[in-house]
Amino acid sequence: MMDQAVSFDFFIRLVRKYWRAIIAWTVAGVLVAAVMTFFVITPQYKSSVQILVSRHSENSATQYTDQQADVQMITTYKELITNQVILNPARKALQKKYGYTRSLGILKNEISVSSTQNSQVFSVDVVDASATQGAQIANQIAESFKKQVKKIIKVNNVTIVSPASIATSPVTPKKGLNLLIGLVVGLLLGFVYASVRVITDRRVHNVEFLTDELGLANLGQVNHQHRHQHVRRQVENIQSNASSEMTTSQRSRKRI
């Protein structure tokens, strides 16, 4: 309990003495986060195309087995989509249709494949700085996969369930989250600054610190006099002494 009381007292001292600095650091953190979010970080847009690969089977006895096999094959499809076997034809088609000149490495970094458990449908996600180009890239990769998978695995039933559409809002940066992070970081830096100032402050501010913390005896207090007040009093004393001497001299002359 004593430690908690000391910690709380230390916290109160920080806030009371350095609240302006804490607020300044917090505002600075929010401003830095806002500048980074709205002016520095390039927005990224995500476009997704959904693909279904299934084996057309008229035999009801083997239909369930074929579906399970298709689900297990999705892992293979994921590897194919991010392979140059699919990406290279897609890259050439994009350059021919739209004039996009992207290397295989850049194209691969923009692509991710996701799927739901026990589902034959999987999604090809493309994240790009341009919403329009991202949608076009996703759709072209789906078309390339549809053509190439027939040659590689001999699967004829490939369906593009949902083509990619142009995204209306970016997925990054997350503006609200970034501003919140800036606020928290600025607040923490403000408290760190205030804590360092308090810890490194070696001045004695009150008598209680000497008696309670250091265990010293209080022998008395010396009032502080401002230097200007001390000089003024000396001048007044000199003037008073001079005036009294003049008065004494005048009295002596009158007696003579």
Coordinates of C-alpha atoms in Angstrom, one line a residue:
M1 CA 0.0 0.0 0.0
M2 CA 2.9 2.3 0.8
D3 CA 4.5 1.7 -2.6
Q4 CA 1.1 2.4 -4.3
A5 CA 0.7 5.7 -2.3
V6 CA 4.3 6.8 -3.3
S7 CA 3.6 5.9 -6.9
F8 CA 0.4 7.8 -7.0
D9 CA 2.0 10.8 -5.3
F10 CA 4.8 10.7 -7.9
F11 CA 2.2 10.6 -10.7
I12 CA 0.3 13.5 -9.2
R13 CA 3.5 15.5 -9.0
L14 CA 4.3 14.8 -12.6
V15 CA 0.9 15.9 -13.8
R16 CA 0.8 19.1 -11.7
K17 CA 4.3 20.2 -12.5
Y18 CA 4.7 19.2 -16.1
W19 CA 1.1 19.1 -17.5
R20 CA 2.0 21.6 -20.1
A21 CA 4.9 19.5 -21.4
I22 CA 2.7 16.3 -21.3
I23 CA 0.0 18.0 -23.4
A24 CA 2.6 19.4 -25.8
W25 CA 4.1 15.9 -26.4
T26 CA 0.7 14.4 -26.9
V27 CA -0.3 17.0 -29.4
A28 CA 3.0 16.6 -31.2
G29 CA 2.5 12.8 -31.4
V30 CA -1.0 13.3 -32.9
L31 CA 0.4 15.9 -35.4
V32 CA 3.3 13.6 -36.5
A33 CA 0.8 10.7 -36.9
A34 CA -1.5 12.9 -39.0
V35 CA 1.3 14.1 -41.3
M36 CA 2.5 10.5 -41.8
T37 CA -1.1 9.2 -42.4
F38 CA -2.4 11.9 -44.7
F39 CA 0.8 13.2 -46.5
V40 CA 3.6 10.6 -46.4
I41 CA 2.1 7.0 -46.4
T42 CA 0.8 6.0 -49.9
P43 CA -2.8 4.6 -49.7
Q44 CA -3.1 1.0 -50.7
Y45 CA -6.2 -0.5 -52.2
K46 CA -7.3 -4.2 -52.1
S47 CA -9.1 -6.0 -54.9
S48 CA -10.3 -9.6 -54.7
V49 CA -11.4 -12.1 -57.3
Q50 CA -13.0 -15.4 -56.2
I51 CA -12.3 -18.6 -58.1
L52 CA -14.0 -22.0 -58.0
V53 CA -12.3 -25.2 -59.2
S54 CA -14.3 -28.4 -59.2
R55 CA -14.4 -31.7 -61.0
H56 CA -17.6 -32.3 -62.9
S57 CA -18.8 -35.8 -61.9
E58 CA -22.1 -37.4 -62.8
N59 CA -21.5 -40.3 -60.5
S60 CA -23.1 -39.6 -57.1
A61 CA -21.0 -42.2 -55.4
T62 CA -17.8 -40.4 -56.2
Q63 CA -19.1 -36.8 -56.0
Y64 CA -18.3 -36.3 -52.3
T65 CA -14.8 -37.8 -52.8
D66 CA -14.2 -35.5 -55.7
Q67 CA -15.3 -32.5 -53.6
Q68 CA -12.9 -33.4 -50.8
A69 CA -10.1 -33.8 -53.3
D70 CA -10.8 -30.4 -54.8
V71 CA -10.6 -28.8 -51.3
Q72 CA -7.3 -30.5 -50.7
M73 CA -6.1 -29.2 -54.1
I74 CA -6.6 -25.6 -53.1
T75 CA -3.1 -25.6 -51.4
T76 CA -1.7 -26.5 -54.8
Y77 CA -3.7 -23.8 -56.6
K78 CA -2.3 -21.2 -54.1
E79 CA 1.2 -22.2 -55.0
L80 CA 0.5 -22.1 -58.7
I81 CA -1.0 -18.6 -58.6
T82 CA 2.1 -17.2 -57.0
N83 CA 4.4 -19.1 -59.4
Q84 CA 5.8 -17.6 -62.6
V85 CA 3.8 -20.3 -64.5
I86 CA 0.7 -18.2 -63.9
L87 CA 2.3 -14.7 -63.2
N88 CA 4.4 -14.5 -66.3
P89 CA 1.5 -14.9 -68.8
A90 CA -0.5 -12.5 -66.6
R91 CA 2.3 -9.9 -66.6
K92 CA 2.6 -10.1 -70.4
A93 CA -1.2 -9.7 -70.8
L94 CA -1.2 -6.7 -68.5
Q95 CA 1.6 -5.0 -70.4
K96 CA -0.2 -5.6 -73.7
K97 CA -3.6 -4.5 -72.6
Y98 CA -2.9 -1.7 -70.2
G99 CA 0.8 -0.9 -70.6
Y100 CA 1.7 -2.0 -67.1
T101 CA 5.4 -2.8 -66.7
R102 CA 5.8 -4.8 -63.5
S103 CA 8.5 -7.3 -62.7
L104 CA 7.6 -10.8 -61.5
G105 CA 8.9 -10.0 -58.0
I106 CA 6.7 -6.9 -57.6
L107 CA 3.7 -8.7 -58.9
K108 CA 4.3 -11.6 -56.5
N109 CA 4.6 -9.3 -53.6
E110 CA 1.2 -7.7 -54.4
I111 CA -0.6 -11.0 -54.4
S112 CA -2.0 -13.1 -51.6
V113 CA -4.4 -16.1 -51.8
S114 CA -6.9 -16.9 -49.1
S115 CA -9.6 -19.6 -48.6
T116 CA -12.2 -20.7 -46.1
Q117 CA -11.8 -24.1 -44.5
N118 CA -13.7 -26.9 -46.3
S119 CA -14.6 -24.6 -49.2
Q120 CA -13.8 -25.1 -52.9
V121 CA -13.8 -21.3 -53.4
F122 CA -10.6 -19.3 -52.9
S123 CA -9.8 -15.7 -53.3
V124 CA -6.9 -14.0 -55.0
D125 CA -6.2 -10.6 -53.3
V126 CA -4.2 -7.9 -54.9
V127 CA -3.0 -4.8 -52.9
D128 CA -1.9 -1.9 -55.1
A129 CA -1.5 1.9 -54.8
S130 CA -4.1 2.2 -57.6
A131 CA -7.5 0.8 -57.1
T132 CA -8.1 0.5 -60.8
Q133 CA -4.9 -1.3 -61.5
G134 CA -5.4 -3.6 -58.6
A135 CA -8.7 -4.8 -59.9
Q136 CA -7.3 -5.3 -63.4
I137 CA -4.3 -7.2 -62.1
A138 CA -6.6 -9.5 -60.0
N139 CA -8.9 -10.3 -62.9
Q140 CA -6.0 -10.9 -65.3
I141 CA -4.4 -13.3 -62.9
A142 CA -7.6 -15.2 -62.5
E143 CA -7.9 -15.4 -66.3
S144 CA -4.3 -16.6 -66.6
F145 CA -4.9 -19.3 -63.9
K146 CA -8.1 -20.5 -65.7
K147 CA -6.1 -21.0 -68.9
Q148 CA -2.9 -22.5 -67.5
V149 CA -4.4 -24.9 -64.9
K150 CA -6.1 -26.8 -67.7
K151 CA -2.7 -27.6 -69.2
I152 CA -1.0 -28.3 -65.9
I153 CA -3.5 -30.3 -63.9
K154 CA -6.0 -31.2 -66.6
V155 CA -8.9 -29.5 -64.8
N156 CA -11.6 -28.1 -67.1
N157 CA -14.2 -26.8 -64.6
V158 CA -12.7 -23.5 -63.4
T159 CA -15.2 -20.7 -62.7
I160 CA -14.5 -17.1 -61.8
V161 CA -17.3 -16.7 -59.2
S162 CA -16.8 -13.0 -58.4
P163 CA -14.6 -10.8 -60.6
A164 CA -12.6 -8.1 -58.8
S165 CA -14.1 -4.6 -58.6
I166 CA -12.5 -1.2 -58.1
A167 CA -12.1 -0.5 -54.4
T168 CA -13.6 2.7 -53.1
S169 CA -11.6 3.1 -49.9
P170 CA -8.0 2.1 -49.1
V171 CA -7.1 -0.7 -46.7
T172 CA -4.0 1.2 -45.5
P173 CA -3.2 3.5 -43.8
K174 CA -5.8 3.1 -41.1
K175 CA -6.4 6.7 -40.2
G176 CA -8.1 6.3 -36.9
L177 CA -5.7 3.7 -35.6
N178 CA -2.7 5.7 -36.7
L179 CA -4.0 8.8 -34.9
L180 CA -4.7 6.8 -31.8
I181 CA -1.2 5.4 -31.8
G182 CA 0.3 8.9 -32.2
L183 CA -1.8 10.1 -29.2
V184 CA -0.7 7.2 -27.0
V185 CA 3.0 7.4 -28.0
G186 CA 3.0 11.2 -27.5
L187 CA 1.4 10.8 -24.1
L188 CA 3.9 8.2 -23.1
L189 CA 6.8 10.3 -24.3
G190 CA 5.4 13.3 -22.3
F191 CA 5.3 11.2 -19.1
V192 CA 8.8 9.9 -19.8
Y193 CA 10.1 13.5 -20.3
A194 CA 8.4 14.6 -17.0
S195 CA 9.7 11.5 -15.1
V196 CA 13.3 12.2 -16.3
R197 CA 13.0 15.8 -15.2
V198 CA 11.7 14.9 -11.8
I199 CA 14.2 12.1 -11.2
T200 CA 17.2 14.2 -12.3
D201 CA 16.1 17.3 -10.3
R202 CA 18.5 17.4 -7.3
R203 CA 17.1 20.6 -5.8
V204 CA 15.5 20.6 -2.3
H205 CA 12.0 22.1 -2.7
N206 CA 10.7 21.8 0.9
V207 CA 11.7 21.0 4.5
E208 CA 9.7 17.7 4.5
F209 CA 12.2 16.2 2.0
L210 CA 15.1 16.8 4.4
T211 CA 13.3 15.5 7.5
D212 CA 11.3 12.6 6.0
E213 CA 13.4 11.4 3.1
L214 CA 17.0 12.1 4.3
G215 CA 16.3 11.9 8.1
L216 CA 18.0 15.3 8.9
A217 CA 17.1 17.5 11.8
N218 CA 15.5 20.9 11.1
L219 CA 17.7 23.5 12.8
G220 CA 15.8 26.5 11.5
Q221 CA 14.9 28.4 8.4
V222 CA 16.7 31.3 6.6
N223 CA 14.4 33.6 4.8
H224 CA 15.4 34.3 1.2
Q225 CA 16.0 37.9 0.4
H226 CA 16.1 39.1 -3.2
R227 CA 19.3 40.7 -4.2
H228 CA 17.6 43.9 -5.3
Q229 CA 15.8 44.2 -2.0
H230 CA 19.2 43.7 -0.1
V231 CA 20.9 46.4 -2.2
R232 CA 17.9 48.8 -1.8
R233 CA 18.1 48.4 2.0
Q234 CA 21.8 49.1 2.0
V235 CA 21.2 52.2 0.0
E236 CA 18.5 53.3 2.4
N237 CA 20.7 52.7 5.4
I238 CA 23.5 54.7 3.8
Q239 CA 21.1 57.6 3.0
S240 CA 19.7 57.4 6.5
N241 CA 23.2 57.5 8.1
A242 CA 24.2 60.4 5.9
S243 CA 21.1 62.3 6.8
S244 CA 21.6 61.8 10.5
E245 CA 25.2 62.9 10.2
M246 CA 24.1 66.1 8.4
T247 CA 21.5 66.8 11.1
T248 CA 24.1 66.4 13.9
S249 CA 26.5 68.7 12.1
Q250 CA 23.9 71.4 11.7
R251 CA 23.0 71.2 15.4
S252 CA 26.7 71.6 16.3
R253 CA 27.1 74.7 14.2
K254 CA 24.0 76.3 15.8
R255 CA 25.4 75.8 19.3
I256 CA 28.7 77.5 18.3

